[in-house]
mmCIF file of C-alpha atoms in Angstrom:
data_model
loop_
_atom_site.group_PDB
_atom_site.id
_atom_site.type_symbol
_atom_site.label_atom_id
_atom_site.label_comp_id
_atom_site.label_asym_id
_atom_site.label_seq_id
_atom_site.Cartn_x
_atom_site.Cartn_y
_atom_site.Cartn_z
ATOM 1 C CA MET A 1 41.425 -56.988 -4.513
ATOM 2 C CA SER A 2 41.814 -54.497 -6.952
ATOM 3 C CA ILE A 3 38.029 -54.295 -7.269
ATOM 4 C CA GLU A 4 37.627 -53.915 -3.194
ATOM 5 C CA ILE A 5 40.473 -51.314 -3.089
ATOM 6 C CA LYS A 6 38.449 -49.442 -5.992
ATOM 7 C CA GLN A 7 35.276 -49.500 -4.126
ATOM 8 C CA GLU A 8 36.744 -48.297 -1.023
ATOM 9 C CA ARG A 9 38.312 -45.262 -3.135
ATOM 10 C CA THR A 10 35.149 -44.798 -4.283
ATOM 11 C CA ALA A 11 33.487 -44.799 -1.039
ATOM 12 C CA MET A 12 35.991 -42.529 0.268
ATOM 13 C CA LEU A 13 35.936 -39.891 -2.860
ATOM 14 C CA GLN A 14 31.765 -39.785 -2.300
ATOM 15 C CA SER A 15 32.112 -39.121 1.599
ATOM 16 C CA TYR A 16 34.585 -36.248 0.808
ATOM 17 C CA ASP A 17 32.600 -34.944 -1.906
ATOM 18 C CA ARG A 18 29.609 -34.881 0.747
ATOM 19 C CA GLU A 19 31.588 -33.032 3.186
ATOM 20 C CA ILE A 20 32.891 -30.443 0.724
ATOM 21 C CA GLN A 21 29.030 -30.126 -0.347
ATOM 22 C CA SER A 22 27.700 -29.604 3.568
ATOM 23 C CA SER A 23 30.616 -27.462 4.067
ATOM 24 C CA VAL A 24 29.830 -24.976 1.332
ATOM 25 C CA LYS A 25 25.947 -25.254 2.009
ATOM 26 C CA LYS A 26 26.951 -24.451 5.653
ATOM 27 C CA LYS A 27 28.733 -21.467 4.438
ATOM 28 C CA LYS A 28 26.051 -20.135 2.355
ATOM 29 C CA ASP A 29 23.543 -20.750 4.963
ATOM 30 C CA LEU A 30 25.882 -18.860 7.240
ATOM 31 C CA LYS A 31 26.175 -15.923 4.542
ATOM 32 C CA LEU A 32 22.712 -15.767 4.070
ATOM 33 C CA LEU A 33 21.995 -15.633 7.921
ATOM 34 C CA SER A 34 24.379 -12.684 7.950
ATOM 35 C CA ILE A 35 22.774 -10.648 5.087
ATOM 36 C CA GLU A 36 19.229 -11.351 6.941
ATOM 37 C CA SER A 37 20.450 -10.038 10.425
ATOM 38 C CA PHE A 38 21.578 -7.069 8.810
ATOM 39 C CA SER A 39 18.951 -5.910 6.650
ATOM 40 C CA ILE A 40 16.859 -6.846 9.899
ATOM 41 C CA LEU A 41 19.221 -4.452 11.994
ATOM 42 C CA VAL A 42 19.143 -1.830 9.194
ATOM 43 C CA ALA A 43 15.234 -2.101 9.248
ATOM 44 C CA LEU A 44 15.188 -1.640 12.871
ATOM 45 C CA VAL A 45 17.268 1.664 12.569
ATOM 46 C CA LEU A 46 15.568 3.229 10.063
ATOM 47 C CA PHE A 47 11.882 2.590 11.035
ATOM 48 C CA GLY A 48 12.038 1.410 14.539
ATOM 49 C CA ILE A 49 13.703 4.298 16.088
ATOM 50 C CA PRO A 50 11.389 6.756 14.269
ATOM 51 C CA PHE A 51 8.762 5.078 15.185
ATOM 52 C CA TYR A 52 9.259 4.922 19.059
ATOM 53 C CA PHE A 53 10.344 8.259 18.714
ATOM 54 C CA VAL A 54 6.493 9.096 18.087
ATOM 55 C CA ILE A 55 5.299 6.704 20.690
ATOM 56 C CA ILE A 56 7.468 8.122 23.470
ATOM 57 C CA ASN A 57 7.009 11.710 22.936
ATOM 58 C CA SER A 58 3.350 11.201 22.307
ATOM 59 C CA PHE A 59 3.523 9.730 26.396
ATOM 60 C CA LYS A 60 5.171 13.404 27.510
ATOM 61 C CA ASP A 61 3.477 16.543 28.730
ATOM 62 C CA VAL A 62 3.942 19.727 26.453
ATOM 63 C CA THR A 63 7.364 20.516 28.101
ATOM 64 C CA GLU A 64 9.098 17.475 27.570
ATOM 65 C CA ALA A 65 7.794 16.697 24.034
ATOM 66 C CA ALA A 66 8.994 19.997 22.892
ATOM 67 C CA ASN A 67 12.659 18.719 23.922
ATOM 68 C CA MET A 68 12.503 15.970 20.660
ATOM 69 C CA SER A 69 14.533 13.647 22.802
ATOM 70 C CA LEU A 70 14.278 9.782 23.091
ATOM 71 C CA ALA A 71 14.286 9.628 26.711
ATOM 72 C CA TRP A 72 11.665 8.428 28.637
ATOM 73 C CA PRO A 73 9.007 10.722 30.020
ATOM 74 C CA SER A 74 9.429 11.696 34.001
ATOM 75 C CA SER A 75 5.655 11.204 33.964
ATOM 76 C CA PHE A 76 3.215 9.467 31.540
ATOM 77 C CA HIS A 77 0.220 11.475 30.132
ATOM 78 C CA ILE A 78 -1.138 8.906 28.029
ATOM 79 C CA LEU A 79 -4.856 8.868 28.478
ATOM 80 C CA GLU A 80 -4.631 12.603 28.975
ATOM 81 C CA ASN A 81 -3.216 13.427 25.879
ATOM 82 C CA TYR A 82 -5.181 10.604 23.712
ATOM 83 C CA LYS A 83 -8.365 11.792 25.374
ATOM 84 C CA GLN A 84 -7.565 15.520 24.380
ATOM 85 C CA VAL A 85 -6.620 14.422 20.889
ATOM 86 C CA VAL A 86 -10.287 12.599 20.391
ATOM 87 C CA THR A 87 -12.207 15.236 21.707
ATOM 88 C CA ALA A 88 -10.380 18.293 20.108
ATOM 89 C CA ASN A 89 -12.608 20.713 18.155
ATOM 90 C CA ASN A 90 -15.752 18.824 18.738
ATOM 91 C CA GLY A 91 -14.202 15.351 18.016
ATOM 92 C CA MET A 92 -12.775 16.227 14.799
ATOM 93 C CA VAL A 93 -10.429 13.210 14.745
ATOM 94 C CA LEU A 94 -13.413 10.884 14.840
ATOM 95 C CA ARG A 95 -14.852 12.435 12.065
ATOM 96 C CA ALA A 96 -11.843 13.038 9.874
ATOM 97 C CA PHE A 97 -11.562 8.788 10.588
ATOM 98 C CA PHE A 98 -14.871 8.515 9.209
ATOM 99 C CA ASN A 99 -14.373 10.619 6.192
ATOM 100 C CA SER A 100 -10.989 9.156 5.509
ATOM 101 C CA THR A 101 -12.437 5.620 5.696
ATOM 102 C CA LEU A 102 -15.720 6.390 3.921
ATOM 103 C CA ILE A 103 -13.614 7.830 1.057
ATOM 104 C CA THR A 104 -10.993 5.115 0.785
ATOM 105 C CA LEU A 105 -13.640 2.761 0.805
ATOM 106 C CA LEU A 106 -15.850 4.067 -1.948
ATOM 107 C CA SER A 107 -12.705 5.085 -4.265
ATOM 108 C CA ILE A 108 -11.404 1.372 -3.964
ATOM 109 C CA ILE A 109 -14.995 -0.110 -4.951
ATOM 110 C CA THR A 110 -14.871 2.260 -8.113
ATOM 111 C CA MET A 111 -11.350 1.560 -8.906
ATOM 112 C CA ILE A 112 -11.634 -2.272 -8.826
ATOM 113 C CA LEU A 113 -14.850 -1.985 -10.895
ATOM 114 C CA VAL A 114 -13.410 0.756 -13.639
ATOM 115 C CA CYS A 115 -10.279 -0.429 -13.994
ATOM 116 C CA SER A 116 -10.574 -3.918 -14.533
ATOM 117 C CA MET A 117 -12.969 -3.403 -16.904
ATOM 118 C CA ALA A 118 -10.907 -1.093 -18.778
ATOM 119 C CA ALA A 119 -8.352 -3.570 -18.473
ATOM 120 C CA PHE A 120 -10.023 -6.609 -19.791
ATOM 121 C CA VAL A 121 -11.107 -4.414 -23.107
ATOM 122 C CA LEU A 122 -7.447 -3.304 -23.659
ATOM 123 C CA GLN A 123 -5.831 -6.701 -23.168
ATOM 124 C CA ARG A 124 -8.529 -8.787 -25.120
ATOM 125 C CA ARG A 125 -9.291 -6.341 -27.795
ATOM 126 C CA GLN A 126 -6.159 -5.560 -29.907
ATOM 127 C CA GLY A 127 -7.040 -3.133 -32.308
ATOM 128 C CA ARG A 128 -5.642 -0.045 -34.567
ATOM 129 C CA GLY A 129 -6.433 2.235 -31.239
ATOM 130 C CA SER A 130 -5.383 -0.173 -28.688
ATOM 131 C CA LYS A 131 -1.741 1.269 -28.697
ATOM 132 C CA PHE A 132 -3.187 4.990 -28.553
ATOM 133 C CA LEU A 133 -5.329 3.828 -25.371
ATOM 134 C CA ASN A 134 -2.241 2.096 -23.581
ATOM 135 C CA SER A 135 -0.252 5.264 -24.102
ATOM 136 C CA MET A 136 -2.630 7.476 -22.819
ATOM 137 C CA VAL A 137 -2.532 5.379 -19.706
ATOM 138 C CA LEU A 138 0.987 5.807 -19.490
ATOM 139 C CA VAL A 139 0.799 9.406 -19.836
ATOM 140 C CA GLY A 140 -1.543 9.284 -16.862
ATOM 141 C CA LEU A 141 1.498 7.737 -14.654
ATOM 142 C CA MET A 142 3.738 10.579 -16.062
ATOM 143 C CA ILE A 143 1.704 13.753 -15.990
ATOM 144 C CA PRO A 144 0.735 15.044 -12.296
ATOM 145 C CA PRO A 145 -2.600 16.213 -11.984
ATOM 146 C CA ALA A 146 -3.014 20.513 -12.592
ATOM 147 C CA ILE A 147 -4.687 21.797 -9.731
ATOM 148 C CA VAL A 148 -6.118 25.069 -10.542
ATOM 149 C CA PRO A 149 -7.987 23.304 -13.541
ATOM 150 C CA THR A 150 -9.270 20.317 -11.829
ATOM 151 C CA ILE A 151 -11.144 22.601 -9.549
ATOM 152 C CA TRP A 152 -12.383 24.708 -12.135
ATOM 153 C CA VAL A 153 -13.846 21.245 -13.721
ATOM 154 C CA LEU A 154 -15.155 20.535 -10.399
ATOM 155 C CA GLN A 155 -16.782 23.485 -10.003
ATOM 156 C CA SER A 156 -18.531 23.613 -12.992
ATOM 157 C CA ILE A 157 -19.933 20.041 -12.935
ATOM 158 C CA GLY A 158 -21.144 20.834 -9.103
ATOM 159 C CA LEU A 159 -18.525 18.168 -7.356
ATOM 160 C CA PHE A 160 -16.294 20.293 -5.860
ATOM 161 C CA LYS A 161 -16.003 20.005 -1.827
ATOM 162 C CA THR A 162 -18.560 16.898 -2.307
ATOM 163 C CA LEU A 163 -17.994 13.287 -1.403
ATOM 164 C CA PRO A 164 -18.765 11.989 -4.963
ATOM 165 C CA GLY A 165 -16.018 14.340 -6.456
ATOM 166 C CA ILE A 166 -13.018 13.497 -4.048
ATOM 167 C CA VAL A 167 -14.053 9.855 -4.800
ATOM 168 C CA LEU A 168 -13.956 10.253 -8.619
ATOM 169 C CA LEU A 169 -10.898 12.279 -8.077
ATOM 170 C CA GLU A 170 -8.912 9.668 -6.114
ATOM 171 C CA SER A 171 -10.379 6.615 -8.311
ATOM 172 C CA ALA A 172 -8.868 8.714 -11.521
ATOM 173 C CA LEU A 173 -5.524 9.580 -9.976
ATOM 174 C CA HIS A 174 -5.174 5.959 -9.341
ATOM 175 C CA PHE A 175 -6.610 4.661 -12.574
ATOM 176 C CA SER A 176 -3.123 4.100 -14.354
ATOM 177 C CA PHE A 177 -1.449 2.327 -12.061
ATOM 178 C CA ALA A 178 -4.335 -0.207 -11.348
ATOM 179 C CA CYS A 179 -4.987 -0.536 -15.024
ATOM 180 C CA MET A 180 -1.406 -1.657 -15.671
ATOM 181 C CA LEU A 181 -1.517 -3.786 -13.094
ATOM 182 C CA TYR A 182 -4.974 -5.702 -14.039
ATOM 183 C CA LYS A 183 -3.534 -5.326 -17.700
ATOM 184 C CA ALA A 184 -0.565 -7.575 -17.089
ATOM 185 C CA PHE A 185 -2.246 -10.187 -14.912
ATOM 186 C CA MET A 186 -4.992 -10.512 -17.379
ATOM 187 C CA ALA A 187 -2.533 -11.599 -19.663
ATOM 188 C CA THR A 188 -1.622 -14.739 -17.887
ATOM 189 C CA ILE A 189 -5.602 -15.825 -18.422
ATOM 190 C CA PRO A 190 -5.965 -17.929 -21.114
ATOM 191 C CA ARG A 191 -8.130 -16.568 -23.842
ATOM 192 C CA GLU A 192 -9.514 -20.039 -24.415
ATOM 193 C CA ILE A 193 -11.456 -19.412 -21.274
ATOM 194 C CA ASP A 194 -13.482 -16.572 -22.557
ATOM 195 C CA GLU A 195 -14.132 -18.579 -25.896
ATOM 196 C CA ALA A 196 -15.638 -21.504 -24.147
ATOM 197 C CA ALA A 197 -17.757 -19.085 -21.843
ATOM 198 C CA LEU A 198 -18.970 -17.445 -25.127
ATOM 199 C CA MET A 199 -19.786 -20.506 -26.777
ATOM 200 C CA ASP A 200 -21.754 -21.631 -23.709
ATOM 201 C CA GLY A 201 -23.897 -18.819 -23.956
ATOM 202 C CA CYS A 202 -22.609 -16.601 -21.618
ATOM 203 C CA SER A 203 -22.632 -12.805 -22.318
ATOM 204 C CA SER A 204 -20.174 -10.244 -21.804
ATOM 205 C CA PHE A 205 -20.982 -8.996 -18.491
ATOM 206 C CA LYS A 206 -21.476 -12.428 -17.367
ATOM 207 C CA LEU A 207 -18.005 -13.342 -18.578
ATOM 208 C CA TYR A 208 -16.402 -10.426 -16.460
ATOM 209 C CA PHE A 209 -18.432 -10.920 -13.409
ATOM 210 C CA LYS A 210 -18.463 -14.895 -12.876
ATOM 211 C CA ILE A 211 -15.320 -15.829 -14.898
ATOM 212 C CA ILE A 212 -12.622 -13.011 -15.073
ATOM 213 C CA LEU A 213 -13.357 -10.837 -11.939
ATOM 214 C CA PRO A 214 -13.205 -13.793 -9.811
ATOM 215 C CA LEU A 215 -9.506 -14.730 -11.221
ATOM 216 C CA LEU A 216 -8.257 -11.474 -10.421
ATOM 217 C CA LYS A 217 -8.208 -11.754 -6.621
ATOM 218 C CA PRO A 218 -4.559 -11.757 -6.318
ATOM 219 C CA VAL A 219 -3.753 -8.594 -8.123
ATOM 220 C CA THR A 220 -6.964 -7.101 -6.666
ATOM 221 C CA SER A 221 -5.729 -7.418 -3.256
ATOM 222 C CA THR A 222 -2.375 -5.795 -4.174
ATOM 223 C CA ILE A 223 -4.716 -2.664 -5.545
ATOM 224 C CA ILE A 224 -6.474 -2.826 -2.280
ATOM 225 C CA VAL A 225 -3.834 -2.589 -0.128
ATOM 226 C CA LEU A 226 -1.479 0.003 -2.031
ATOM 227 C CA SER A 227 -4.187 2.053 -3.166
ATOM 228 C CA SER A 228 -6.079 2.328 -0.015
ATOM 229 C CA ILE A 229 -3.005 3.330 2.005
ATOM 230 C CA ASN A 230 -2.226 5.992 -0.573
ATOM 231 C CA ILE A 231 -5.627 7.414 -0.481
ATOM 232 C CA TYR A 232 -5.988 7.195 2.871
ATOM 233 C CA ASN A 233 -2.913 9.360 3.785
ATOM 234 C CA ASP A 234 -3.257 11.593 1.127
ATOM 235 C CA PHE A 235 -3.220 14.945 2.057
ATOM 236 C CA GLU A 236 -2.367 17.446 -1.146
ATOM 237 C CA ASN A 237 -5.737 16.151 -2.686
ATOM 238 C CA MET A 238 -7.646 16.457 0.626
ATOM 239 C CA LEU A 239 -6.580 20.035 1.346
ATOM 240 C CA TYR A 240 -7.206 21.278 -2.088
ATOM 241 C CA PHE A 241 -10.250 19.886 -3.684
ATOM 242 C CA PHE A 242 -11.970 18.824 -0.248
ATOM 243 C CA PRO A 243 -11.806 21.680 2.014
ATOM 244 C CA GLY A 244 -13.728 22.456 5.003
ATOM 245 C CA ALA A 245 -14.171 21.730 8.730
ATOM 246 C CA GLU A 246 -17.063 19.180 8.095
ATOM 247 C CA ASN A 247 -14.796 17.482 5.224
ATOM 248 C CA ALA A 248 -11.552 17.098 7.671
ATOM 249 C CA THR A 249 -9.701 13.793 6.853
ATOM 250 C CA VAL A 250 -7.101 12.054 8.946
ATOM 251 C CA GLN A 251 -3.840 14.125 7.682
ATOM 252 C CA LEU A 252 -5.499 17.467 7.814
ATOM 253 C CA THR A 253 -6.263 17.034 11.725
ATOM 254 C CA LEU A 254 -2.629 17.265 12.254
ATOM 255 C CA TYR A 255 -3.124 20.839 11.845
ATOM 256 C CA ASN A 256 -5.659 21.061 14.941
ATOM 257 C CA PHE A 257 -2.239 21.046 17.121
ATOM 258 C CA LYS A 258 0.066 23.033 15.090
ATOM 259 C CA GLY A 259 -0.296 26.646 15.529
ATOM 260 C CA MET A 260 1.462 30.247 14.855
ATOM 261 C CA PHE A 261 2.717 30.663 18.065
ATOM 262 C CA GLY A 262 3.399 27.199 19.413
ATOM 263 C CA THR A 263 2.712 23.532 18.895
ATOM 264 C CA SER A 264 1.826 20.710 21.288
ATOM 265 C CA TRP A 265 4.030 18.111 20.065
ATOM 266 C CA ASN A 266 2.609 15.745 22.495
ATOM 267 C CA LEU A 267 -0.744 15.802 20.856
ATOM 268 C CA LEU A 268 0.621 16.134 17.276
ATOM 269 C CA PHE A 269 2.468 12.823 17.914
ATOM 270 C CA ALA A 270 -0.159 11.044 19.481
ATOM 271 C CA ASP A 271 -2.217 11.973 16.532
ATOM 272 C CA VAL A 272 0.346 10.996 14.112
ATOM 273 C CA LEU A 273 0.518 7.700 15.939
ATOM 274 C CA LEU A 274 -3.509 7.376 15.828
ATOM 275 C CA ILE A 275 -3.914 7.856 12.218
ATOM 276 C CA SER A 276 -1.013 5.279 11.425
ATOM 277 C CA ILE A 277 -2.557 2.509 13.126
ATOM 278 C CA PRO A 278 -4.923 1.487 10.573
ATOM 279 C CA PRO A 279 -2.751 1.513 7.415
ATOM 280 C CA LEU A 280 0.251 -0.229 9.454
ATOM 281 C CA ILE A 281 -2.321 -3.249 10.375
ATOM 282 C CA LEU A 282 -3.444 -3.384 6.792
ATOM 283 C CA PHE A 283 -0.047 -3.799 5.702
ATOM 284 C CA ILE A 284 1.401 -5.995 7.944
ATOM 285 C CA PHE A 285 -1.776 -8.623 7.202
ATOM 286 C CA PHE A 286 -1.412 -8.270 3.831
ATOM 287 C CA ASN A 287 1.993 -7.598 2.650
ATOM 288 C CA LYS A 288 2.582 -11.345 1.369
ATOM 289 C CA LYS A 289 -0.359 -10.351 -1.230
ATOM 290 C CA ILE A 290 1.352 -7.063 -2.172
ATOM 291 C CA VAL A 291 4.433 -9.365 -3.704
ATOM 292 C CA ALA A 292 2.187 -11.894 -5.056
ATOM 293 C CA GLY A 293 -0.107 -9.497 -6.726
ATOM 294 C CA MET A 294 2.816 -7.625 -8.046
ATOM 295 C CA THR A 295 4.667 -10.671 -9.638
ATOM 296 C CA ALA A 296 1.708 -12.425 -10.730
ATOM 297 C CA GLY A 297 1.760 -10.722 -14.241
ATOM 298 C CA ALA A 298 5.210 -10.282 -14.709
ATOM 299 C CA VAL A 299 6.104 -13.893 -16.739
ATOM 300 C CA LYS A 300 3.325 -14.670 -18.989
ATOM 301 C CA GLY A 301 3.105 -18.506 -18.946
#
């Protein structure tokens, strides 16, 4: 009889424990849901309202857009505004899209090749000069570029206001960031892979291009997304080092609709929306790869 009572008590205690655990889990889930809902609400307020403001004012005429309000327009001028933006200054916006895309594409290709090679050497060859070289890479993140000396250097080598010049400049400015990401990720790749490939008769270049570079896809995706958005949206460097109407980039087209005596805010907002679409699409589709690439080299194992 006592055994049956003990079994009943044990079953009751186990049932009670399950109820407590279930209650605790529900409370945790409810708390997590509340935090996530609040985060989404804050994100909508911080990013959704400004985005809505740009969209709705790009549909208005000049007078209504100058009021800077969130109200709906009395009449929509969508086709008229966007057609005027695209055809302004002999299609400068289209030319700017082409220039920015070409500069971004060539800069990213250059960065991937140069930065991954440099990171491979810095991570695999630990010598007396490795600490000094690593310090120089870090210095590139801390010290901003000097405008006048850079212009003088570009002029002296004949690359000022040229496509190769701005591509090399953008690649150099993003070199330190990309090199550090590659170096951190490469530390997770076992050295035994290199030794096995070399023992099988693989050359250094073959080892890099056929074995190491394919393993760097996660961090390469991160660098492509982050750096392409920064280069595409670059304003200051394009203004100083790539001037000229024929060299216009997307950020510089904002000058088209901002004058000394007045600003066509409806056209300005339409232009802002047009130049924001490509990086926005890129970020939406590759945001998970950004996090994966940033954290892939955080822990060595």
